[in-house]
Short mmCIF file of C-alpha atoms in Angstrom, two decimals:
data_model
loop_
_atom_site.label_atom_id
_atom_site.label_comp_id
_atom_site.label_asym_id
_atom_site.label_seq_id
_atom_site.Cartn_x
_atom_site.Cartn_y
_atom_site.Cartn_z
CA UNK Y 275 -42.72 -50.15 -13.94
CA UNK Y 276 -43.59 -53.90 -14.01
CA UNK Y 277 -40.88 -56.54 -14.16
CA UNK Y 278 -42.11 -57.66 -17.65
CA UNK Y 279 -42.13 -54.23 -19.31
CA UNK Y 280 -38.77 -52.59 -18.51
CA UNK Y 281 -38.71 -50.84 -21.71
CA UNK Y 282 -36.89 -47.37 -21.94
CA UNK Y 283 -38.04 -46.67 -25.38
CA UNK Y 284 -40.95 -46.94 -27.74
CA UNK Y 285 -40.62 -46.00 -31.48
CA UNK Y 286 -43.61 -44.86 -33.29
CA UNK Y 287 -43.25 -44.50 -36.95
CA UNK Y 288 -45.65 -42.03 -38.56
CA UNK Y 289 -44.03 -41.05 -41.94
CA UNK Y 290 -45.78 -43.69 -44.15
CA UNK Y 291 -47.76 -42.35 -47.20
CA UNK Y 292 -50.76 -44.65 -46.83
CA UNK Y 293 -50.73 -45.67 -50.40
CA UNK Y 294 -53.25 -48.43 -49.97
CA UNK Y 295 -55.81 -45.94 -48.42
CA UNK Y 296 -55.80 -43.47 -51.20
CA UNK Y 297 -57.45 -41.35 -52.11
CA UNK Y 298 -58.32 -40.04 -48.45
CA UNK Y 299 -54.43 -40.21 -47.57
CA UNK Y 300 -53.75 -37.55 -50.32
CA UNK Y 301 -55.57 -35.14 -48.12
CA UNK Y 302 -55.05 -36.46 -44.45
CA UNK Y 303 -51.88 -38.23 -43.39
CA UNK Y 304 -52.59 -41.83 -42.64
CA UNK Y 305 -51.79 -41.74 -38.91
CA UNK Y 306 -54.50 -38.92 -38.36
CA UNK Y 307 -57.23 -40.84 -39.97
CA UNK Y 308 -60.07 -41.62 -37.45
CA UNK Y 309 -60.20 -45.07 -35.70
CA UNK Y 310 -63.61 -44.90 -34.09
CA UNK Y 311 -63.51 -41.10 -32.88
CA UNK Y 312 -59.88 -40.91 -32.29
CA UNK Y 313 -56.75 -40.40 -34.67
CA UNK Y 314 -54.90 -43.51 -35.36
CA UNK Y 315 -51.81 -42.06 -33.74
CA UNK Y 316 -53.58 -41.44 -30.45
CA UNK Y 317 -54.13 -45.25 -30.08
CA UNK Y 318 -50.49 -45.92 -30.84
CA UNK Y 319 -49.44 -43.30 -28.29
CA UNK Y 320 -51.69 -44.75 -25.58
CA UNK Y 321 -50.12 -48.15 -25.98
CA UNK Y 322 -46.58 -46.72 -25.69
CA UNK Y 323 -47.77 -44.98 -22.44
CA UNK Y 324 -49.31 -48.13 -21.10
CA UNK Y 325 -45.78 -49.73 -21.28
CA UNK Y 326 -44.66 -46.82 -18.96
CA UNK Y 327 -41.68 -46.15 -21.30
CA UNK Y 328 -39.11 -43.46 -20.36
CA UNK Y 329 -39.38 -41.97 -23.97
CA UNK Y 330 -41.07 -42.15 -27.38
CA UNK Y 331 -39.29 -41.59 -30.63
CA UNK Y 332 -41.64 -40.34 -33.39
CA UNK Y 333 -40.32 -40.97 -36.89
CA UNK Y 334 -41.84 -38.12 -38.95
CA UNK Y 335 -41.90 -36.78 -42.34
CA UNK Y 336 -40.94 -33.21 -42.91
CA UNK Y 337 -43.83 -32.65 -45.34
CA UNK Y 338 -46.42 -33.90 -42.87
CA UNK Y 339 -46.43 -30.92 -40.36
CA UNK Y 340 -50.03 -31.86 -39.26
CA UNK Y 341 -48.68 -35.06 -37.67
CA UNK Y 342 -45.98 -33.30 -35.65
CA UNK Y 343 -48.46 -30.57 -34.57
CA UNK Y 344 -50.96 -33.25 -33.52
CA UNK Y 345 -48.11 -35.09 -31.36
CA UNK Y 346 -47.02 -31.77 -29.80
CA UNK Y 347 -50.67 -31.04 -28.83
CA UNK Y 348 -51.16 -34.37 -27.38
CA UNK Y 349 -47.76 -33.92 -25.36
CA UNK Y 350 -49.09 -30.68 -23.88
CA UNK Y 351 -52.30 -32.30 -22.72
CA UNK Y 352 -53.00 -33.11 -19.03
CA UNK Y 353 -52.80 -36.86 -19.63
CA UNK Y 354 -49.14 -36.84 -20.82
CA UNK Y 355 -46.65 -38.08 -17.86
CA UNK Y 356 -44.19 -35.36 -17.14
CA UNK Y 357 -41.50 -38.18 -17.01
CA UNK Y 358 -41.91 -39.22 -20.56
CA UNK Y 359 -39.41 -37.73 -23.12
CA UNK Y 360 -40.30 -37.08 -26.84
CA UNK Y 361 -37.92 -36.94 -29.73
CA UNK Y 362 -38.94 -36.28 -33.31
CA UNK Y 363 -36.65 -38.18 -35.92
CA UNK Y 364 -36.87 -37.09 -39.46
CA UNK Y 365 -37.30 -39.46 -42.38
CA UNK Y 366 -36.90 -37.18 -45.23
CA UNK Y 367 -38.65 -39.66 -47.71
CA UNK Y 368 -40.49 -42.91 -47.32
CA UNK Y 369 -37.52 -45.28 -47.39
CA UNK Y 370 -39.07 -48.31 -45.40
CA UNK Y 371 -39.49 -49.25 -41.89
CA UNK Y 372 -36.02 -50.55 -41.53
CA UNK Y 373 -34.75 -47.13 -42.34
CA UNK Y 374 -36.99 -45.48 -39.96
CA UNK Y 375 -35.92 -47.68 -37.10
CA UNK Y 376 -32.14 -47.26 -37.72
CA UNK Y 377 -32.45 -43.43 -37.50
CA UNK Y 378 -33.65 -43.90 -33.86
CA UNK Y 379 -30.32 -45.66 -32.94
CA UNK Y 380 -28.64 -42.68 -31.31
CA UNK Y 381 -31.69 -42.40 -28.90
CA UNK Y 382 -32.26 -45.98 -27.87
CA UNK Y 383 -28.57 -46.97 -27.86
CA UNK Y 384 -28.02 -50.20 -25.93
CA UNK Y 385 -31.57 -50.32 -24.49
CA UNK Y 386 -34.42 -52.51 -25.42
CA UNK Y 387 -37.32 -50.74 -27.20
CA UNK Y 388 -40.82 -51.32 -28.40
CA UNK Y 389 -42.16 -50.52 -31.81
CA UNK Y 390 -45.71 -49.50 -32.15
CA UNK Y 391 -46.69 -49.36 -35.69
CA UNK Y 392 -50.01 -47.13 -35.81
CA UNK Y 393 -51.61 -48.90 -38.74
CA UNK Y 394 -51.80 -52.28 -36.63
CA UNK Y 395 -54.40 -51.54 -34.08
CA UNK Y 396 -55.52 -53.78 -31.30
CA UNK Y 397 -58.39 -54.01 -28.69
CA UNK Y 398 -56.79 -55.79 -25.94
CA UNK Y 399 -56.88 -56.17 -22.30
CA UNK Y 400 -53.25 -55.44 -21.99
CA UNK Y 401 -51.23 -53.48 -24.53
CA UNK Y 402 -49.52 -55.57 -27.13
CA UNK Y 403 -46.29 -54.03 -26.69
CA UNK Y 404 -46.42 -54.85 -23.02
CA UNK Y 405 -47.21 -58.49 -23.73
CA UNK Y 406 -44.06 -58.74 -26.09
CA UNK Y 407 -41.84 -57.05 -23.53
CA UNK Y 408 -42.57 -60.08 -21.33
CA UNK Y 409 -41.52 -62.46 -23.99
CA UNK Y 410 -38.36 -60.25 -24.78
CA UNK Y 411 -37.00 -60.39 -21.27
CA UNK Y 412 -37.82 -63.97 -20.63
CA UNK Y 413 -35.81 -64.97 -23.48
CA UNK Y 414 -33.39 -62.08 -24.29
CA UNK Y 415 -34.29 -62.13 -27.84
CA UNK Y 416 -36.04 -59.95 -30.44
CA UNK Y 417 -39.82 -60.56 -30.04
CA UNK Y 418 -42.32 -60.44 -32.80
CA UNK Y 419 -46.07 -60.31 -32.18
CA UNK Y 420 -48.21 -63.14 -33.55
CA UNK Y 421 -51.85 -63.00 -34.22
CA UNK Y 422 -54.38 -65.82 -35.11
CA UNK Y 423 -55.98 -65.72 -38.55
CA UNK Y 424 -59.13 -67.77 -39.06
CA UNK Y 425 -59.93 -69.29 -42.33
CA UNK Y 426 -61.43 -66.76 -44.67
CA UNK Y 427 -60.20 -63.79 -42.78
CA UNK Y 428 -56.71 -63.34 -44.83
CA UNK Y 429 -58.44 -60.74 -47.12
CA UNK Y 430 -58.45 -58.15 -44.09
CA UNK Y 431 -54.41 -58.34 -43.93
CA UNK Y 432 -51.65 -57.37 -46.01
CA UNK Y 433 -49.61 -60.04 -47.46
CA UNK Y 434 -46.74 -60.21 -44.89
CA UNK Y 435 -46.08 -62.15 -41.66
CA UNK Y 436 -46.08 -65.68 -42.73
CA UNK Y 437 -44.02 -67.84 -40.19
CA UNK Y 438 -43.03 -71.23 -39.47
CA UNK Y 439 -42.92 -71.94 -35.78
CA UNK Y 440 -41.58 -74.28 -32.89
CA UNK Y 441 -43.62 -74.08 -29.82
CA UNK Y 442 -41.76 -73.17 -26.49
CA UNK Y 443 -44.08 -72.10 -23.55
CA UNK Y 444 -46.02 -69.23 -22.24
CA UNK Y 445 -47.59 -68.48 -25.83
CA UNK Y 446 -43.81 -68.15 -27.05
CA UNK Y 447 -42.52 -69.66 -30.11
CA UNK Y 448 -39.06 -69.92 -32.01
CA UNK Y 449 -39.68 -68.44 -35.38
CA UNK Y 450 -37.62 -70.62 -37.68
CA UNK Y 451 -38.66 -68.87 -41.04
CA UNK Y 452 -40.31 -65.71 -41.92
CA UNK Y 453 -41.78 -65.09 -45.30
CA UNK Y 454 -41.26 -62.31 -47.67
CA UNK Y 455 -43.56 -59.26 -47.96
CA UNK Y 456 -45.64 -59.32 -51.29
CA UNK Y 457 -48.42 -57.61 -52.91
CA UNK Y 458 -52.25 -58.81 -52.41
CA UNK Y 459 -53.91 -60.08 -49.45
CA UNK Y 460 -52.73 -62.70 -46.84
CA UNK Y 461 -53.58 -66.29 -47.80
CA UNK Y 462 -54.99 -68.61 -45.24
CA UNK Y 463 -55.72 -72.31 -45.33
CA UNK Y 464 -59.55 -73.12 -45.83
CA UNK Y 465 -59.82 -75.67 -42.84
CA UNK Y 466 -57.71 -74.09 -40.03
CA UNK Y 467 -56.41 -71.06 -38.30
CA UNK Y 468 -52.87 -69.93 -38.48
CA UNK Y 469 -50.56 -67.70 -36.66
CA UNK Y 470 -49.16 -64.74 -38.46
CA UNK Y 471 -46.62 -61.94 -37.64
CA UNK Y 472 -47.79 -58.47 -37.19
CA UNK Y 473 -46.20 -54.95 -36.67
CA UNK Y 474 -45.56 -55.25 -33.04
CA UNK Y 475 -41.98 -55.64 -31.80
CA UNK Y 476 -39.84 -55.49 -28.73
CA UNK Y 477 -36.30 -55.53 -29.75
CA UNK Y 478 -32.87 -55.06 -28.36
CA UNK Y 479 -29.79 -53.23 -29.92
CA UNK Y 480 -28.73 -56.45 -31.80
CA UNK Y 481 -31.56 -55.73 -34.08
CA UNK Y 482 -29.67 -52.76 -35.61
CA UNK Y 483 -26.78 -55.20 -36.31
CA UNK Y 484 -29.30 -57.29 -38.14
CA UNK Y 485 -30.44 -54.19 -40.08
CA UNK Y 486 -26.75 -53.35 -40.89
CA UNK Y 487 -26.10 -56.88 -42.07
CA UNK Y 488 -29.08 -56.91 -44.65
CA UNK Y 489 -29.05 -53.34 -45.70
CA UNK Y 490 -31.32 -51.39 -47.99
CA UNK Y 491 -32.61 -53.17 -51.03
CA UNK Y 492 -31.06 -52.11 -54.59
CA UNK Y 493 -34.00 -49.91 -55.22
CA UNK Y 494 -33.36 -47.86 -52.12
CA UNK Y 495 -35.97 -49.17 -49.70
CA UNK Y 496 -34.84 -50.50 -46.46
CA UNK Y 497 -37.48 -52.75 -44.99
CA UNK Y 498 -37.21 -54.41 -41.86
CA UNK Y 499 -38.37 -57.90 -42.91
CA UNK Y 500 -34.85 -59.01 -44.11
CA UNK Y 501 -33.50 -58.18 -40.57
CA UNK Y 502 -36.07 -60.38 -39.00
CA UNK Y 503 -35.43 -63.06 -41.58
CA UNK Y 504 -31.66 -62.78 -40.68
CA UNK Y 505 -32.52 -63.17 -36.76
CA UNK Y 506 -34.58 -66.20 -37.56
CA UNK Y 507 -31.81 -67.75 -39.52
CA UNK Y 508 -29.67 -67.02 -36.32
CA UNK Y 509 -32.31 -68.59 -34.12
CA UNK Y 510 -32.62 -65.40 -32.43
CA UNK Y 511 -36.23 -64.42 -33.10
CA UNK Y 512 -39.08 -65.25 -30.79
CA UNK Y 513 -42.68 -64.98 -31.71
CA UNK Y 514 -45.43 -64.33 -28.92
CA UNK Y 515 -49.15 -65.05 -29.51
CA UNK Y 516 -50.86 -61.84 -28.56
CA UNK Y 517 -54.20 -61.49 -26.75
CA UNK Y 518 -56.94 -59.30 -28.14
CA UNK Y 519 -58.58 -58.29 -31.44
CA UNK Y 520 -56.13 -57.17 -34.11
CA UNK Y 521 -56.82 -54.97 -37.22
CA UNK Y 522 -54.41 -54.14 -40.29
CA UNK Y 523 -55.59 -50.49 -40.58
CA UNK Y 524 -53.06 -50.08 -43.71
CA UNK Y 525 -55.19 -52.32 -45.76
CA UNK Y 526 -58.66 -50.93 -46.98
CA UNK Y 527 -60.53 -54.01 -45.86
CA UNK Y 528 -58.92 -54.10 -42.41
CA UNK Y 529 -59.42 -50.50 -41.76
CA UNK Y 530 -63.25 -50.73 -42.50
CA UNK Y 531 -63.50 -53.79 -40.46
CA UNK Y 532 -61.94 -51.88 -37.47
CA UNK Y 533 -64.49 -49.22 -38.04
CA UNK Y 534 -67.39 -51.64 -38.00
CA UNK Y 535 -65.96 -53.45 -34.96
CA UNK Y 536 -65.90 -50.35 -32.86
CA UNK Y 537 -69.46 -49.42 -34.00
CA UNK Y 538 -70.67 -52.78 -32.75
CA UNK Y 539 -68.69 -52.51 -29.64
CA UNK Y 540 -69.45 -48.91 -28.62
CA UNK Y 541 -72.69 -48.05 -30.31
CA UNK Y 542 -74.66 -51.30 -30.67
CA UNK Y 543 -73.15 -52.81 -27.61
CA UNK Y 544 -74.27 -50.15 -25.49
CA UNK Y 545 -77.85 -50.34 -26.65
CA UNK Y 546 -77.73 -47.07 -28.69
#
């Protein structure tokens, strides 16, 4: 394991309902939808394995047995490292990413861990979670992935991840403010690119304390955004600008853009 990627665990949440991709997700769980010719979940697993983690905690929904079956089949394949443990953590109903993460606390304990959300997909020379591990271990703080959004590209992304930043070095930034999650698409300026947060994290055990401090919303959902906002207010949140092409697969426009990108890369680019 490399010095910049000393991660014991990766958490891969799979229990989301994919409401923005209906009607197809009424039939097929979101993480089993194809991205190119592979299920979405397989790309996330590959990223976690590239980070050379010791274990992967999959947050699964009990009413989506196809997802668990697919993960177990992948685990039985010849390319699965024998040293990598797997744990299935049940999330009985869709109660938010914060709820999904805190259910993994008994497994990750006092270790740092990466979070690979399958519906954020990257084509990158180095796995995003590996890039973020470098920032986390350099600074000792929770690290959030940052992506560049060009003018006119906000419609490809969900409306979350707005940040205010102070540059540090090594593509690292201090996040001084993180915006709320809201409906619709991400809004970008007309004349310049901006950096935005995305669903790739490397976190330490203090993130669970931030989740406890912010708690679930009154209506029951326990999102992760308030915990990140809490850490930003305590000057304990780092952003790292990720290399590679990013796509928000949970958003219809982003999902179709990823499929088009892979078609151009793998079919047209190969002269087919």
